[in-house]
Amino acid sequence: MKPYPRAIDADSFATVISESTVEPATSRKINVLYHSVKMQPMTWLDVYKATTDRPDGSSPGLGNAKLYFQWLQHRLNEIGFLAGPLTGAKDDQTKRAISRYSYALSGVETDDETLIDADAGASNGAKLDFIETAAALGDKTKSSRIILDHNYCVVEPTAVDVAPKGRGECNSEDGHAVMEPKKLDRFCHPFKATLLLLSKDDRAGNGKGVEAPKAIGPVNVEWRVFDPPEDLSVIGAPFTSVPAAVQTKSPKYLDDTRVATAGGDVKSALKAFDNCPVAQGGIRPTDAADMTPYFRVGALTDLYADQIKGTAYLSTALVEPKNPSQEGLRGTAGALFWGSYIAGDNWMVRAKLSFEGIAGKEELIKLHKAVPKLAKSFGDDEPTDPLSDRTGKLTIWRRHRVLSVVDWWSNAAAAPNIQWDIIEAGFRAAHIIMVRPGPPVPVGTISTAGQQLAYTNEVIRVMKAIKSGFLSDPAREARMRWQNDAIIPYPFPIRPQNPNEDLEVYNALTLNPPGLINGFAGITYQLYRLPGDFVRSWLGGGNGQLIIRFDHLPQPDLNRDLNAKDQLIHGAKPPGAVIPYFKKDIRGSGGPSIGVSGGAALIEHQHANQFLGSFIVAHEMGHNYYLTHPHDMEADHDKSDQNCTMKYPSTSTLGPKGWGTKETPGAPVPLFCGKCILKLRGWKIRSGIPDSSG
């Protein structure tokens, strides 16, 4: 088939004339009509080659800084680290992308491009699955998760040897929304729209379109983003198949919130507009027609001319390539789409032919609508418009990694297994993929004698720095020793609980024995920051959360004389005390389970036994991601939900069958409340959304 002889414009249209009657030397006019628009994803390699006219994606080296950074940006984009447009400059987003890449490979953040090898990413650290179903980028019948790694946890701004001020970073107001823009970047991806022409023999428009790039004139493509309804099916059966009285209220809260904040009909397949709005930390604008948050003028400036017209974004078909590498883009229009990093946000990106700015616009539209197959073209977002095409649904998911489970307790084998299925299902409710670790490892097998001594010395230093007069006896300090069986070194053996001694008295005596160490409980929270930092280094670095199952105090040394100089004194139950009496001996307990700065969740062995390893682990992991207790920060929680994982069992109204005891059959399975779920997804939750699910 002969190509069309000229670019389309208003003057190229007349009455329908068969192309066969047009001789090359004549001046007769023909009807050149568009047949369809085909949405196609571009690869970042396509963009790089077309921008630089380089033949492949090999590194150009550091000699030409602009060219090198264009290559580095394309490469980081290609393997999922979102460096953004190929500016060739070391801009802020590029610095964050380099830092994310370094963090993924080594656990160390640096934006020094000379210290990384972006080519190594294909086999080490690359998120080649971050667009899970690539076909959805060009096929509206498909859908895909966009998986963004997020292993950035609460980090206390104060040094470890300085007592933190206030309630700590975890309890800061929407602290996650302050941290995340410094670490994360919005999903972005290039697209192109290929324009096909109507065949000379297909005046009804029922045949295949004709690819004739040189006949495509400088027409525009209007790009639009649709916002389909939120997917609440991620809250699965473990939380909804229990008796109604103890079911989670999260689905109701989330549905109430999207109705309250949506900019459209939440039941509409395309126009729910219930993604996270700007006011809650997202990018969805107040005006659903406003495309400026999703597209930036000049993002593909070396390839396509583009413009913002009102609230619409348009790019112009490439007519005259600037270099040979752009020849394959002739006759296409392109755009760089910007989504968000808010988990659960979803979009469909649409490309639609536009004659905006072309003389004879109305005549051109009329001629196209006269073709039977094109009768519905140029309508108001008509899904069946043949002169438009869109992607499938693209949904942001976050991925959290658990680096390792480390046992700092010799009897950890007796502890119940961590119920990862329940934990993963709980985080899935927030559109989070939880990557579980390998088998637990004993702390003594990952640390050398020298490393253990360094840890002990640091514990001593922090103790003395925080607590004046602590360990003032040089002899006692000299006896401080590493314990494979306890997270804190001690200079004395610990006795078991006596039969006539309740737990509260026992803990008071072991944590604060009169005249012995001038009080220990006041510094434990700072000391608990040390195990995570040291364990991470012993594991060789790496990002992700650490689960450390531990005993606070060492095993009692029953072979020593109970009246020895360093033995702790005995205590007795106070007369008239109403504290529950514990008949069984409890060896060296007293430390709390706690989620600490740097992404470590410390799980005390008695808690693990009490909660069967799911509730308490998920609870402390939640603290690592800025989740708070309802009794501490009521504004962070659905006030009506008694079933939140972050709620203490003792403060729940669910009674003795509550999830805080043994997770017995028929008891509710803990799930984060609706506000916690939104926080995990990245929403600001302190204001602008409902207080409760009613």
XYZ file of C-alpha atoms in Angstrom:
694
model
C 0.000 0.000 0.000
C 1.285 3.442 -0.891
C 1.887 5.840 1.957
C -0.296 8.884 2.230
C 1.332 11.702 0.271
C 1.121 14.558 2.782
C 0.650 15.418 6.437
C -2.940 15.862 7.468
C -4.339 19.345 7.993
C -7.635 21.097 7.348
C -6.833 21.800 3.697
C -6.178 18.145 2.899
C -9.825 17.254 3.266
C -12.400 17.378 0.489
C -14.973 14.992 -0.843
C -14.246 11.304 -0.668
C -11.980 10.392 -3.546
C -10.374 7.028 -4.169
C -6.637 7.147 -3.698
C -6.191 5.219 -6.927
C -7.395 8.252 -8.898
C -4.655 10.469 -7.493
C -1.620 10.706 -9.718
C 1.712 11.725 -8.188
C 1.942 14.954 -10.221
C -1.625 16.116 -9.719
C -2.820 18.606 -7.135
C -6.068 16.857 -6.327
C -6.923 16.472 -2.614
C -7.693 13.260 -0.763
C -9.358 12.480 2.531
C -6.756 11.351 5.075
C -8.582 10.289 8.207
C -7.346 8.809 11.444
C -8.405 5.274 12.177
C -7.373 4.721 15.796
C -4.970 5.495 18.593
C -2.864 2.769 20.110
C -1.459 3.268 23.611
C 2.009 1.793 23.944
C 4.523 1.883 26.787
C 7.950 3.235 26.061
C 10.970 1.793 27.776
C 13.483 4.046 29.470
C 16.056 2.622 27.082
C 13.903 3.899 24.197
C 13.888 7.353 25.787
C 17.625 7.288 26.443
C 18.587 6.282 22.910
C 16.170 8.728 21.291
C 17.372 11.544 23.552
C 21.117 10.947 23.180
C 21.268 9.163 19.786
C 23.407 6.466 21.354
C 23.123 2.990 19.839
C 22.603 1.058 23.083
C 22.326 1.299 26.841
C 25.978 0.770 27.716
C 27.546 3.222 30.131
C 29.286 6.165 28.422
C 31.618 6.629 31.385
C 32.148 9.689 33.542
C 33.928 11.778 30.928
C 30.781 13.578 29.766
C 28.858 14.450 32.925
C 25.525 15.240 31.258
C 25.578 12.115 29.126
C 26.618 9.976 32.085
C 23.796 11.247 34.272
C 21.288 10.723 31.459
C 22.507 7.141 31.264
C 22.409 6.751 35.062
C 18.895 8.192 35.239
C 17.624 5.866 32.524
C 19.296 2.892 34.187
C 17.933 3.639 37.654
C 14.462 4.134 36.158
C 14.777 0.878 34.261
C 15.541 -1.164 37.390
C 12.887 0.498 39.528
C 14.569 3.313 41.468
C 12.660 6.219 39.857
C 15.245 8.854 38.942
C 12.710 10.733 36.798
C 13.275 12.641 33.519
C 16.623 12.290 31.758
C 17.820 15.774 32.617
C 21.499 14.879 32.643
C 21.831 16.762 35.926
C 22.385 15.480 39.442
C 19.125 16.935 40.682
C 17.370 16.146 43.948
C 15.354 13.244 42.563
C 18.452 11.692 41.030
C 20.235 11.982 44.378
C 17.352 10.210 46.116
C 17.318 7.493 43.448
C 21.057 6.875 43.867
C 20.560 6.741 47.622
C 17.665 4.262 47.312
C 19.761 2.082 45.028
C 22.705 2.129 47.421
C 20.397 1.386 50.360
C 18.831 -1.574 48.550
C 22.206 -3.137 47.798
C 24.137 -2.409 50.971
C 21.845 -0.944 53.605
C 23.901 2.269 53.440
C 22.478 5.447 51.941
C 24.780 7.515 49.742
C 24.133 9.770 46.754
C 27.732 9.440 45.518
C 27.327 8.108 41.991
C 30.975 6.987 41.879
C 30.319 4.429 44.626
C 27.594 2.512 42.819
C 27.472 0.282 39.795
C 24.080 0.712 38.201
C 24.757 -2.154 35.806
C 25.050 -4.511 38.790
C 21.442 -3.795 39.612
C 20.132 -6.282 37.082
C 21.271 -9.109 39.319
C 21.652 -7.436 42.704
C 19.000 -5.153 44.103
C 17.083 -4.451 40.901
C 13.324 -4.367 41.236
C 12.710 -5.844 37.822
C 9.256 -6.858 38.996
C 8.220 -3.402 40.148
C 5.810 -3.262 37.189
C 4.369 -6.659 37.886
C 2.372 -7.098 34.665
C 4.011 -5.063 31.910
C 1.200 -5.839 29.475
C -1.125 -3.570 31.483
C 0.882 -0.545 30.312
C -0.665 -0.920 26.872
C -3.655 -3.206 27.313
C -6.739 -1.864 29.052
C -7.986 -5.404 29.744
C -5.005 -6.086 32.022
C -4.068 -4.725 35.433
C -0.811 -4.491 37.305
C 0.610 -3.798 40.713
C 3.327 -1.149 40.768
C 5.577 -2.353 43.581
C 7.638 0.299 45.355
C 10.148 -0.860 47.944
C 9.752 1.004 51.225
C 12.112 -0.023 54.016
C 12.394 3.318 55.745
C 11.448 3.139 59.410
C 11.289 5.487 62.368
C 14.688 6.918 63.257
C 15.057 8.875 66.476
C 16.791 12.208 65.819
C 18.567 12.118 69.183
C 21.806 10.219 69.712
C 21.587 6.844 71.402
C 23.296 8.150 74.531
C 20.856 11.046 74.922
C 17.417 10.510 76.415
C 14.778 11.351 73.757
C 12.546 14.339 74.257
C 8.787 14.019 74.489
C 7.179 10.821 73.255
C 9.700 10.066 70.562
C 9.678 10.251 66.778
C 7.112 7.453 66.348
C 4.489 9.614 68.061
C 5.228 12.780 66.086
C 2.198 14.171 64.292
C 2.025 12.522 60.858
C 5.776 11.960 61.140
C 5.665 9.404 58.321
C 4.396 12.086 55.939
C 7.380 14.260 56.856
C 9.903 11.462 56.353
C 8.617 9.836 53.163
C 9.105 12.754 50.722
C 12.759 12.795 51.760
C 13.173 9.122 50.890
C 10.623 8.189 48.227
C 9.654 9.419 44.775
C 6.463 9.147 42.807
C 6.039 6.398 40.255
C 6.693 7.740 36.770
C 6.723 6.043 33.383
C 6.849 7.153 29.721
C 4.090 6.312 27.257
C 3.582 6.879 23.570
C 0.456 6.931 21.457
C 0.793 5.554 17.943
C -1.607 7.130 15.435
C -3.022 4.898 12.705
C -4.704 6.148 9.526
C -7.828 4.955 7.771
C -7.186 2.721 4.787
C -8.362 3.941 1.356
C -10.551 0.837 1.099
C -12.026 1.098 4.578
C -14.400 4.035 4.522
C -16.597 2.356 7.174
C -13.626 2.107 9.532
C -14.008 -1.605 10.221
C -10.599 -2.700 8.961
C -7.136 -2.395 10.392
C -5.499 0.958 10.608
C -2.580 1.947 8.425
C 0.807 2.743 9.919
C 2.066 5.700 7.887
C 4.307 7.751 10.204
C 5.342 10.247 7.518
C 1.712 11.090 6.813
C 0.974 11.964 10.427
C 0.858 15.703 10.824
C 1.532 17.759 13.952
C -1.719 16.790 15.600
C -2.068 16.646 19.348
C -2.839 13.866 21.747
C -4.671 14.796 24.927
C -3.588 12.767 27.935
C -5.928 12.081 30.804
C -5.811 10.037 34.000
C -8.795 8.108 35.325
C -9.133 7.107 38.959
C -11.057 3.814 39.439
C -12.509 2.703 42.796
C -10.244 1.634 45.622
C -9.793 -2.111 46.028
C -11.072 -3.116 49.485
C -10.856 -6.837 48.712
C -7.295 -6.758 50.092
C -8.847 -7.165 53.553
C -9.206 -10.918 53.443
C -11.031 -13.778 55.118
C -8.796 -14.088 58.211
C -10.311 -10.821 59.396
C -13.836 -10.969 57.994
C -14.856 -14.618 58.517
C -14.997 -14.375 62.313
C -18.158 -13.575 64.323
C -19.596 -10.153 63.603
C -19.138 -8.991 67.181
C -15.372 -9.291 66.885
C -14.841 -8.427 63.222
C -12.530 -5.625 62.220
C -14.201 -2.311 61.393
C -11.489 -1.383 58.915
C -13.539 -2.022 55.732
C -16.312 0.262 56.955
C -13.901 2.967 58.046
C -12.030 2.900 54.730
C -15.287 2.999 52.765
C -16.567 5.898 54.880
C -13.307 7.759 54.336
C -13.266 7.370 50.569
C -16.880 8.532 50.345
C -16.018 11.542 52.512
C -12.918 12.501 50.528
C -13.689 11.314 46.969
C -14.025 13.764 44.124
C -16.377 11.584 42.096
C -18.763 8.653 42.188
C -17.023 5.929 44.204
C -18.972 3.320 42.252
C -17.851 4.592 38.838
C -15.451 2.273 37.055
C -13.390 5.208 35.765
C -14.328 8.279 37.782
C -14.360 7.352 41.449
C -11.543 9.833 42.149
C -10.973 8.308 45.575
C -7.179 8.217 45.558
C -5.365 10.032 48.341
C -6.102 13.762 47.952
C -3.564 16.551 48.257
C -4.887 17.507 51.696
C -4.007 14.030 53.006
C -0.544 13.923 51.462
C -1.458 12.562 48.019
C -1.507 14.135 44.567
C -5.186 13.939 43.586
C -6.338 17.493 42.887
C -9.664 19.004 43.901
C -10.667 19.367 40.236
C -10.929 15.910 38.678
C -10.273 17.436 35.237
C -6.950 18.928 36.324
C -4.144 16.921 34.730
C -1.277 19.130 35.855
C -0.320 16.905 38.829
C 0.100 13.920 36.510
C 2.079 15.406 33.616
C 4.899 17.955 33.515
C 5.674 20.122 30.525
C 9.147 19.401 29.218
C 9.590 15.989 30.849
C 10.245 14.484 27.381
C 11.271 17.807 25.865
C 13.944 16.341 23.563
C 11.327 14.091 21.972
C 7.924 15.773 21.977
C 6.544 19.278 22.146
C 3.890 19.571 24.856
C 1.719 22.112 26.607
C -0.800 22.702 29.365
C -4.000 24.188 28.009
C -6.269 25.132 30.890
C -6.259 21.969 32.966
C -5.572 19.678 29.987
C -2.202 18.273 28.987
C -1.396 17.781 25.297
C 1.647 16.574 23.414
C 2.251 16.920 19.689
C 3.047 14.084 17.334
C 6.701 13.946 16.314
C 6.894 14.967 12.656
C 10.558 15.778 12.125
C 12.945 13.578 14.131
C 16.027 15.394 15.453
C 18.323 12.384 15.081
C 18.250 8.936 13.477
C 17.390 7.263 16.793
C 14.101 9.170 16.888
C 12.931 7.797 13.557
C 11.038 5.011 15.294
C 9.006 7.629 17.172
C 7.892 9.502 14.073
C 4.122 9.757 14.001
C 3.726 9.145 17.734
C 2.963 11.478 20.625
C 4.353 10.840 24.082
C 4.038 11.771 27.726
C 5.688 11.034 31.045
C 3.024 10.015 33.551
C 3.548 10.800 37.234
C 1.604 8.788 39.778
C 2.229 8.769 43.518
C 3.942 6.624 46.116
C 0.731 6.241 48.171
C -0.179 2.565 48.479
C -3.647 1.772 47.144
C -3.721 4.693 44.690
C -4.680 3.481 41.236
C -5.010 4.977 37.756
C -5.695 4.363 34.105
C -3.809 6.596 31.644
C -5.633 7.568 28.463
C -4.376 9.004 25.169
C -6.949 10.666 22.875
C -6.577 12.285 19.459
C -7.062 16.041 19.557
C -7.254 18.648 16.807
C -6.778 21.403 19.365
C -4.940 24.328 17.769
C -5.390 23.080 14.191
C -7.306 25.208 11.708
C -10.599 23.647 10.693
C -10.892 21.689 13.940
C -14.692 21.369 13.772
C -14.597 20.294 10.133
C -12.038 17.618 10.907
C -14.149 16.277 13.770
C -17.254 16.242 11.561
C -15.465 14.305 8.814
C -14.283 11.680 11.292
C -17.667 11.255 12.940
C -19.169 10.663 9.487
C -17.281 7.363 9.323
C -19.576 4.731 10.941
C -16.862 3.205 13.119
C -15.802 6.670 14.318
C -19.275 7.953 15.125
C -18.578 7.926 18.875
C -15.208 9.603 18.607
C -14.481 12.940 20.258
C -17.178 12.314 22.845
C -16.974 13.110 26.536
C -14.557 10.416 27.702
C -16.471 7.735 25.827
C -14.726 4.443 26.751
C -15.430 3.024 23.305
C -13.965 5.986 21.449
C -11.733 4.401 18.763
C -9.617 7.533 18.624
C -8.493 7.005 22.200
C -6.836 4.207 24.095
C -5.785 3.649 27.670
C -3.775 1.457 29.948
C -5.155 -1.142 32.286
C -5.486 -0.361 35.994
C -2.166 0.406 37.666
C -2.155 0.188 41.482
C 0.606 1.243 43.856
C 1.738 -1.372 46.359
C 4.500 -0.984 48.882
C 6.946 -3.737 49.693
C 8.416 -4.124 53.187
C 11.212 -6.561 53.809
C 12.013 -8.397 57.015
C 15.771 -8.848 56.895
C 16.127 -11.510 59.575
C 14.812 -13.042 62.784
C 17.594 -13.209 65.374
C 17.261 -15.182 68.608
C 18.970 -13.529 71.572
C 17.595 -16.159 73.871
C 18.960 -19.697 74.068
C 15.536 -21.257 74.615
C 13.958 -19.619 71.565
C 13.234 -23.027 70.065
C 10.519 -23.382 72.691
C 8.795 -20.224 71.476
C 5.860 -20.527 69.088
C 6.598 -20.011 65.428
C 5.956 -16.542 64.101
C 2.669 -16.741 62.205
C 3.805 -14.983 59.052
C 0.618 -15.815 57.137
C -1.447 -13.711 59.547
C 1.136 -10.927 59.674
C 1.385 -10.766 55.882
C -2.406 -10.702 55.567
C -2.563 -7.825 58.057
C -0.131 -5.683 56.094
C -1.756 -6.706 52.790
C -4.836 -4.845 53.987
C -2.737 -1.690 53.536
C -1.558 -2.694 50.031
C 1.777 -3.820 51.445
C 3.692 -6.907 50.365
C 5.585 -8.268 53.338
C 8.690 -10.221 52.367
C 9.329 -12.720 55.130
C 12.850 -13.664 56.288
C 14.649 -16.988 56.339
C 14.878 -19.257 59.411
C 15.821 -17.613 62.738
C 19.521 -17.391 63.557
C 21.063 -17.487 67.067
C 22.874 -14.274 67.949
C 25.993 -16.176 68.985
C 26.441 -17.556 65.470
C 26.518 -14.192 63.712
C 28.882 -12.331 66.059
C 32.540 -12.807 66.901
C 34.086 -12.455 70.355
C 35.468 -9.085 69.327
C 32.068 -7.867 68.146
C 30.450 -9.078 71.361
C 33.016 -7.172 73.413
C 32.375 -4.028 71.360
C 28.646 -4.381 72.024
C 29.224 -4.837 75.774
C 31.469 -1.785 75.895
C 28.894 0.316 74.063
C 26.178 -0.771 76.503
C 28.416 0.322 79.373
C 29.146 3.659 77.711
C 25.465 4.401 77.085
C 24.490 3.326 80.601
C 27.015 5.692 82.144
C 26.213 8.529 79.755
C 22.467 8.476 80.441
C 22.411 7.573 84.134
C 24.728 9.552 86.402
C 26.471 7.307 88.922
C 25.536 4.118 87.098
C 28.159 1.367 87.456
C 30.244 3.529 89.759
C 31.895 0.424 91.185
C 34.861 -0.410 88.866
C 34.814 -4.008 90.023
C 31.200 -4.432 88.986
C 31.818 -2.734 85.623
C 34.734 -5.108 85.056
C 32.367 -8.058 85.466
C 29.958 -6.821 82.787
C 29.941 -9.602 80.244
C 28.293 -10.635 77.009
C 25.258 -12.904 77.310
C 24.146 -15.178 74.480
C 21.031 -15.640 76.574
C 20.144 -12.034 77.368
C 20.086 -8.810 75.409
C 21.688 -6.704 78.160
C 25.029 -7.626 79.789
C 24.882 -7.852 83.594
C 27.595 -7.962 86.280
C 25.617 -10.324 88.491
C 23.593 -13.549 88.280
C 19.819 -13.280 88.334
C 17.695 -15.382 90.618
C 14.303 -16.854 89.627
C 11.055 -15.482 90.950
C 10.189 -16.798 94.396
C 6.923 -18.670 95.009
C 5.774 -16.005 97.494
C 6.582 -13.146 95.169
C 4.268 -11.568 92.621
C 5.565 -10.475 89.224
C 5.368 -6.739 89.852
C 7.483 -6.971 93.009
C 9.917 -9.335 91.281
C 10.365 -6.948 88.351
C 10.795 -3.977 90.679
C 13.553 -5.757 92.560
C 15.381 -7.006 89.484
C 15.117 -3.756 87.544
C 15.665 -1.390 90.468
C 17.346 -3.280 93.335
C 17.923 -0.865 96.214
C 21.472 0.462 96.460
C 22.778 -1.757 93.676
C 22.716 0.043 90.347
C 20.828 3.237 91.097
C 17.874 2.234 88.984
C 17.989 0.491 85.602
C 14.487 0.890 84.172
C 15.056 4.537 83.197
C 17.645 3.697 80.558
C 16.326 0.499 79.002
C 14.555 2.232 76.107
C 17.761 3.836 74.904
C 19.708 0.621 75.389
C 17.174 -1.156 73.210
C 18.324 0.916 70.241
C 21.712 -0.804 70.362
C 20.812 -4.435 69.522
C 19.281 -3.563 66.155
C 22.245 -1.453 65.059
C 24.788 -4.082 66.068
C 22.833 -7.050 64.709
C 22.426 -5.335 61.334
C 26.175 -4.839 61.103
C 26.831 -8.448 62.170
C 24.563 -9.616 59.354
C 26.685 -7.660 56.890
C 24.281 -4.763 56.440
C 21.146 -4.745 54.354
C 17.829 -2.984 54.654
C 14.563 -4.218 56.080
C 13.207 -4.823 59.542
C 14.850 -6.978 62.169
C 12.886 -9.214 64.530
C 14.940 -9.918 67.645
C 13.441 -12.466 70.035
C 15.091 -11.884 73.369
C 15.253 -12.299 77.089
C 15.787 -9.119 79.043
C 17.748 -10.682 81.918
C 20.225 -13.590 81.853
C 19.376 -17.111 82.899
C 19.521 -17.493 86.717
C 22.782 -18.985 87.850
C 21.432 -21.698 90.139
C 24.889 -23.108 90.811
C 25.936 -20.057 92.783
C 25.342 -19.406 96.438
C 22.080 -17.469 96.670
C 23.648 -15.383 99.430
C 26.662 -14.417 97.367
C 27.706 -10.795 97.423
C 26.275 -9.952 94.034
C 23.030 -11.902 94.364
C 19.861 -9.827 94.186
C 17.794 -9.644 97.337
C 14.583 -11.562 97.762
C 11.229 -9.870 97.923
C 7.862 -10.780 99.316
C 4.319 -10.048 98.262
C 3.127 -6.895 100.071
C 0.338 -7.501 102.645
C -3.089 -6.859 101.157
C -1.824 -6.577 97.578
C -4.431 -7.356 94.931
C -1.907 -7.933 92.163
C -2.474 -11.387 90.590
C -0.260 -14.028 92.143
C 2.046 -15.956 89.807
C 2.733 -19.445 91.104
C 5.227 -20.553 88.458
C 8.815 -19.399 88.516
C 9.604 -16.798 85.888
C 13.232 -16.724 84.943
C 14.812 -13.373 84.263
C 11.982 -11.436 82.669
C 11.043 -7.804 82.897
C 11.893 -6.148 79.587
C 9.107 -4.940 77.318
C 8.614 -5.873 73.703
C 9.271 -2.741 71.714
C 9.642 -1.385 68.201
C 12.753 0.779 68.245
C 14.550 3.337 66.128
C 16.105 1.970 62.955
C 13.562 -0.720 62.146
C 14.103 -3.340 64.855
C 11.219 -5.076 66.632
C 12.319 -6.595 69.938
C 10.015 -9.412 71.053
C 10.310 -10.470 74.706
C 9.939 -14.237 75.041
C 6.963 -14.231 77.424
C 5.033 -11.929 75.095
C 5.777 -14.258 72.201
C 4.346 -17.179 74.130
C 1.317 -15.229 75.270
C 0.399 -13.951 71.818
C 1.523 -16.934 69.746
C 3.940 -14.862 67.716
C 1.568 -12.952 65.441
C -0.100 -10.115 67.321
C 2.975 -8.973 69.236
C 5.268 -9.163 66.180
C 2.837 -7.212 63.973
C 2.298 -4.706 66.791
C 5.994 -3.918 67.215
C 6.573 -3.907 63.455
C 3.797 -1.327 63.268
C 5.743 0.943 65.624
C 8.674 0.786 63.202
C 6.365 2.376 60.602
C 5.050 5.179 62.842
C 1.987 3.398 64.210
C 1.048 4.436 67.746
C -1.014 3.169 70.686
C -4.643 4.337 70.854
C -4.233 5.155 74.542
C -1.246 7.383 73.705
C -2.370 9.021 70.460
C -6.147 8.745 70.167
C -6.268 10.962 67.058
C -4.287 8.327 65.141
C -7.013 5.685 65.487
C -10.578 4.793 64.641
C -12.149 5.453 68.024
C -14.812 2.785 67.440
C -12.453 -0.076 66.580
C -11.526 -2.215 69.591
C -9.784 -4.759 67.378
C -6.749 -2.725 66.267
C -3.397 -4.483 66.342
C -1.905 -1.404 67.986
C -4.364 -1.538 70.895
C -3.268 -3.125 74.168
C -5.427 -6.134 75.122
C -5.936 -4.590 78.553
C -7.556 -1.522 76.964
C -9.853 -3.466 74.619
C -13.528 -3.984 75.443
C -13.693 -7.332 73.675
C -13.390 -9.235 76.931
C -11.394 -12.334 77.861
C -11.679 -13.758 74.353
C -9.932 -10.719 72.957
C -7.044 -11.205 70.580
C -4.565 -10.222 73.287
C -4.716 -13.523 75.164
C -4.253 -16.699 73.152
C -5.963 -16.003 69.825
C -8.271 -18.893 70.594
C -10.785 -20.271 68.090
C -13.693 -17.885 67.758
C -11.665 -14.910 68.981
C -11.011 -12.006 66.634
C -7.811 -11.930 64.634
C -6.144 -8.556 65.165
C -5.998 -6.157 62.234
C -4.860 -2.574 62.041
C -7.730 -0.130 62.329
C -8.728 1.953 59.308
C -6.600 4.933 60.325
C -3.565 2.729 60.872
C -4.078 1.225 57.419
C -4.223 4.664 55.826
C -1.075 5.700 57.682
C 0.760 2.603 56.466
C -0.323 3.536 52.943
C 1.111 7.040 53.337
C -1.980 9.148 54.121
C -1.919 11.996 56.620
C -4.501 11.001 59.200
C -4.555 13.647 61.943
C -7.268 15.729 60.263
C -9.550 15.794 57.231
C -10.914 12.254 57.591
C -13.561 10.663 59.855
C -12.768 10.176 63.545
C -14.374 6.765 63.688
C -16.378 4.140 61.852
C -19.375 4.940 64.057
